[in-house]
Coordinates of C-alpha atoms in Angstrom, one line a residue:
Chain A
S6 CA 2.4 24.0 -22.3
Q7 CA 0.4 21.1 -21.0
T8 CA -3.1 21.5 -19.6
I9 CA -5.5 19.0 -18.0
H10 CA -9.3 19.4 -18.4
Q11 CA -11.8 17.7 -16.2
W12 CA -15.6 18.1 -16.3
P13 CA -18.2 18.6 -15.1
A14 CA -17.1 20.5 -12.0
T15 CA -20.2 19.6 -10.0
L16 CA -22.7 16.7 -10.4
V17 CA -25.7 15.6 -8.5
Q18 CA -27.0 12.2 -9.5
P19 CA -29.7 9.8 -8.1
V20 CA -28.8 6.4 -6.8
G21 CA -28.8 3.8 -9.5
S22 CA -28.1 6.3 -12.3
P23 CA -25.0 5.9 -14.6
L24 CA -21.9 8.1 -14.4
S25 CA -19.4 9.3 -16.9
L26 CA -16.6 11.7 -16.0
E27 CA -14.1 12.8 -18.6
C28 CA -10.6 14.0 -18.4
T29 CA -8.4 15.2 -21.3
V30 CA -4.8 16.3 -21.4
E31 CA -3.4 18.7 -24.0
G32 CA 0.2 19.5 -25.0
T33 CA 1.8 16.1 -24.4
S34 CA 1.7 12.6 -25.7
N35 CA 1.6 9.2 -24.1
P36 CA 0.9 10.5 -20.6
N37 CA 0.3 8.3 -17.5
L38 CA -3.2 9.0 -16.4
Y39 CA -4.8 8.6 -13.0
W40 CA -8.2 8.8 -11.3
Y41 CA -8.3 9.6 -7.6
R42 CA -11.2 10.0 -5.2
Q43 CA -11.1 12.2 -2.1
A44 CA -13.7 11.7 0.6
A45 CA -14.6 14.8 2.7
G46 CA -11.6 15.8 4.9
R47 CA -9.6 12.8 3.7
G48 CA -6.6 12.1 1.5
L49 CA -6.6 11.0 -2.0
Q50 CA -7.3 7.3 -2.9
L51 CA -6.0 6.0 -6.2
L52 CA -8.8 4.3 -8.2
F53 CA -7.3 3.6 -11.6
Y54 CA -4.3 4.4 -13.7
S55 CA -3.3 3.9 -17.3
V56 CA 0.0 3.9 -19.0
G57 CA -1.4 3.6 -22.5
I58 CA -4.5 3.4 -24.7
G59 CA -6.7 0.5 -23.5
Q60 CA -4.4 -0.3 -20.6
I61 CA -6.2 0.2 -17.2
S62 CA -5.0 -0.9 -13.8
S63 CA -7.5 -1.0 -10.9
E64 CA -6.4 -0.3 -7.4
V65 CA -9.7 -0.6 -5.6
P66 CA -12.4 -3.1 -6.5
Q67 CA -15.7 -1.2 -6.6
N68 CA -18.6 0.0 -8.5
L69 CA -16.5 2.1 -10.9
S70 CA -14.6 1.4 -14.1
A71 CA -12.2 3.4 -16.3
S72 CA -11.4 3.5 -20.0
R73 CA -8.8 5.2 -22.1
P74 CA -10.2 5.3 -25.7
Q75 CA -7.6 7.8 -26.9
D76 CA -4.0 8.7 -25.9
R77 CA -5.0 11.8 -23.9
Q78 CA -8.5 10.9 -22.8
F79 CA -9.4 9.1 -19.6
I80 CA -13.0 8.3 -18.6
L81 CA -14.4 7.2 -15.3
S82 CA -17.8 5.4 -15.4
S83 CA -20.4 3.6 -13.4
K84 CA -23.4 1.7 -14.5
K85 CA -25.3 2.3 -11.3
L86 CA -24.2 4.8 -8.7
L87 CA -24.3 4.1 -5.0
L88 CA -24.5 6.6 -2.2
S89 CA -21.0 5.6 -1.2
D90 CA -19.7 6.8 -4.6
S91 CA -20.2 10.5 -3.5
G92 CA -16.9 12.3 -3.3
F93 CA -14.4 14.6 -5.0
Y94 CA -13.0 12.9 -8.1
L95 CA -9.6 14.1 -9.4
C96 CA -7.9 13.2 -12.7
A97 CA -4.1 13.6 -12.9
W98 CA -1.4 13.1 -15.5
K99 CA 2.3 12.5 -15.4
P100 CA 5.0 12.2 -18.0
P101 CA 6.2 8.5 -18.0
W102 CA 9.8 9.6 -17.4
D103 CA 9.1 11.9 -14.5
A104 CA 9.1 10.6 -10.9
Y105 CA 7.4 13.7 -9.4
G106 CA 5.4 15.5 -12.1
Y107 CA 1.9 14.5 -11.2
T108 CA -0.5 17.3 -12.3
F109 CA -4.1 17.3 -11.1
G110 CA -7.2 18.6 -12.7
S111 CA -9.7 20.8 -10.9
G112 CA -11.9 17.9 -9.9
T113 CA -15.5 16.9 -10.0
R114 CA -17.6 17.0 -6.9
L115 CA -20.1 14.2 -7.2
T116 CA -23.1 13.9 -4.9
V117 CA -25.2 10.8 -5.1
V118 CA -28.7 11.4 -3.7
Chain B
Q26 CA -2.5 0.9 10.0
K27 CA -2.4 3.4 7.2
E28 CA 0.7 3.5 5.0
V29 CA 1.0 7.3 5.5
E30 CA -0.2 9.1 8.6
Q31 CA -0.7 12.8 8.8
D32 CA -2.3 14.9 11.5
P33 CA -5.6 16.4 10.1
G34 CA -5.4 19.6 12.1
P35 CA -6.6 22.2 11.9
L36 CA -3.3 24.0 12.6
S37 CA -3.9 27.6 13.3
V38 CA -1.0 30.1 13.4
P39 CA -0.7 33.9 13.3
E40 CA 0.6 35.6 10.2
G41 CA 4.4 35.5 10.0
A42 CA 4.8 32.4 12.1
I43 CA 6.5 29.2 11.0
V44 CA 4.2 26.4 10.0
S45 CA 5.5 22.9 10.7
L46 CA 3.9 19.9 9.0
N47 CA 4.9 16.3 9.1
C48 CA 4.0 12.8 7.9
T49 CA 5.1 9.3 9.0
Y50 CA 5.1 6.3 6.8
S51 CA 5.5 2.5 7.2
N52 CA 6.6 1.4 3.7
S53 CA 10.4 1.4 3.6
A54 CA 10.2 1.1 -0.2
F55 CA 9.0 4.7 -0.6
Q56 CA 11.7 6.6 -2.3
Y57 CA 10.1 9.8 -3.7
F58 CA 8.4 12.3 -1.4
M59 CA 6.2 15.2 -2.3
W60 CA 4.1 17.9 -0.7
Y61 CA 1.0 19.2 -2.3
R62 CA -1.2 22.3 -1.4
Q63 CA -4.9 22.1 -1.9
Y64 CA -7.3 25.0 -1.7
S65 CA -10.9 24.3 -1.0
R66 CA -12.7 22.6 -3.9
K67 CA -9.6 22.7 -6.1
G68 CA -7.1 20.0 -7.2
P69 CA -3.8 19.6 -5.4
E70 CA -0.8 21.5 -6.7
L71 CA 2.8 20.3 -6.2
L72 CA 4.8 22.4 -3.8
M73 CA 8.0 20.5 -3.1
Y74 CA 9.6 17.2 -3.9
T75 CA 12.6 15.3 -2.6
Y76 CA 14.3 12.0 -3.1
S77 CA 17.1 11.5 -0.6
S78 CA 17.2 12.1 3.1
G79 CA 18.1 15.7 4.1
N80 CA 16.8 19.2 3.5
K81 CA 15.6 20.9 0.4
E82 CA 14.7 24.6 0.4
D83 CA 12.7 26.6 -2.1
G84 CA 11.8 30.2 -1.1
R85 CA 9.8 30.1 2.1
F86 CA 9.4 26.3 2.0
T87 CA 11.8 23.7 3.4
A88 CA 11.2 20.0 3.0
Q89 CA 13.0 17.4 5.1
V90 CA 13.2 13.7 4.7
D91 CA 14.4 11.2 7.4
K92 CA 14.3 7.8 5.8
S93 CA 15.7 6.1 8.9
S94 CA 12.8 7.3 11.0
K95 CA 10.3 7.1 8.1
Y96 CA 9.4 10.8 8.7
I97 CA 9.0 13.7 6.4
S98 CA 8.4 17.4 7.2
L99 CA 7.5 20.6 5.5
F100 CA 8.2 24.0 7.0
I101 CA 6.7 27.3 5.8
R102 CA 8.5 30.4 7.0
D103 CA 6.9 33.8 7.2
S104 CA 3.4 32.4 6.8
Q105 CA 0.8 34.4 4.9
P106 CA -3.0 34.2 5.0
S107 CA -2.8 33.0 1.4
D108 CA -1.0 29.9 2.8
S109 CA -4.3 28.8 4.4
A110 CA -5.0 25.5 2.7
T111 CA -4.8 21.8 3.2
Y112 CA -1.3 20.3 2.8
L113 CA -1.0 16.8 1.7
C114 CA 2.1 14.6 1.8
A115 CA 2.5 12.0 -0.9
M116 CA 5.1 9.4 -1.7
R117 CA 5.8 6.5 -4.0
E118 CA 8.1 3.6 -4.6
A119 CA 10.9 3.7 -7.2
A120 CA 9.0 1.3 -9.4
G121 CA 5.3 1.5 -10.2
N122 CA 2.8 4.3 -10.6
K123 CA 1.0 4.5 -7.3
L124 CA 1.3 7.8 -5.4
T125 CA 0.1 7.3 -1.8
F126 CA -1.2 10.3 0.1
G127 CA -1.5 11.2 3.7
G128 CA -4.9 12.5 4.9
G129 CA -3.9 16.1 4.7
T130 CA -3.4 18.8 7.4
R131 CA -5.6 21.9 7.3
V132 CA -3.7 25.1 7.9
L133 CA -5.2 28.4 8.9
V134 CA -3.0 31.5 8.9
K135 CA -4.7 34.3 10.7
P136 CA -3.9 38.0 9.8

């Protein structure tokens, strides 16, 4: 069966520090991968998605970047965090052929102080 | 105007009542519709999905889509305290990868 791993679960970082969040998927190949951010009490906002290694599409221009160095690995990064980067970050995957099968990880709660 | 509107709640109901949730949307290109349940500090999990207008039932859950009115609904029958969560509607166009979410409705089912 397929599983998605996302870590860390909680992170407190000072303003101006770098960020690296990692997401990996097991049990499948060539998944579509997504990074979402959820502000407190709000819906999910798509940040980046990838349909293959090295292929990244950005939905919202901001202080963040994403990379896909391996087929089942998706990384969200920042060189210098801002207070506004605080939020709940969710990684998700979907088989390319499935219209509905978005599966989310357990999320990383990031607080920038 | 947001592409997908959803009342944030909270919606408080007694155990056993029917929970009624809905979303409206503005993009007529949306073709696939989903409902997710999210418990506090967890990732969303898919509850129901529909494509065409009409009803779809799965156990205690019924999803409705009215494309002419750009309106979707989720009904939860015989609600349980374990149904207390935030419910998010989501939808996407036939082409592309972007799943657009509503803001979520917080539901409280009181014993």
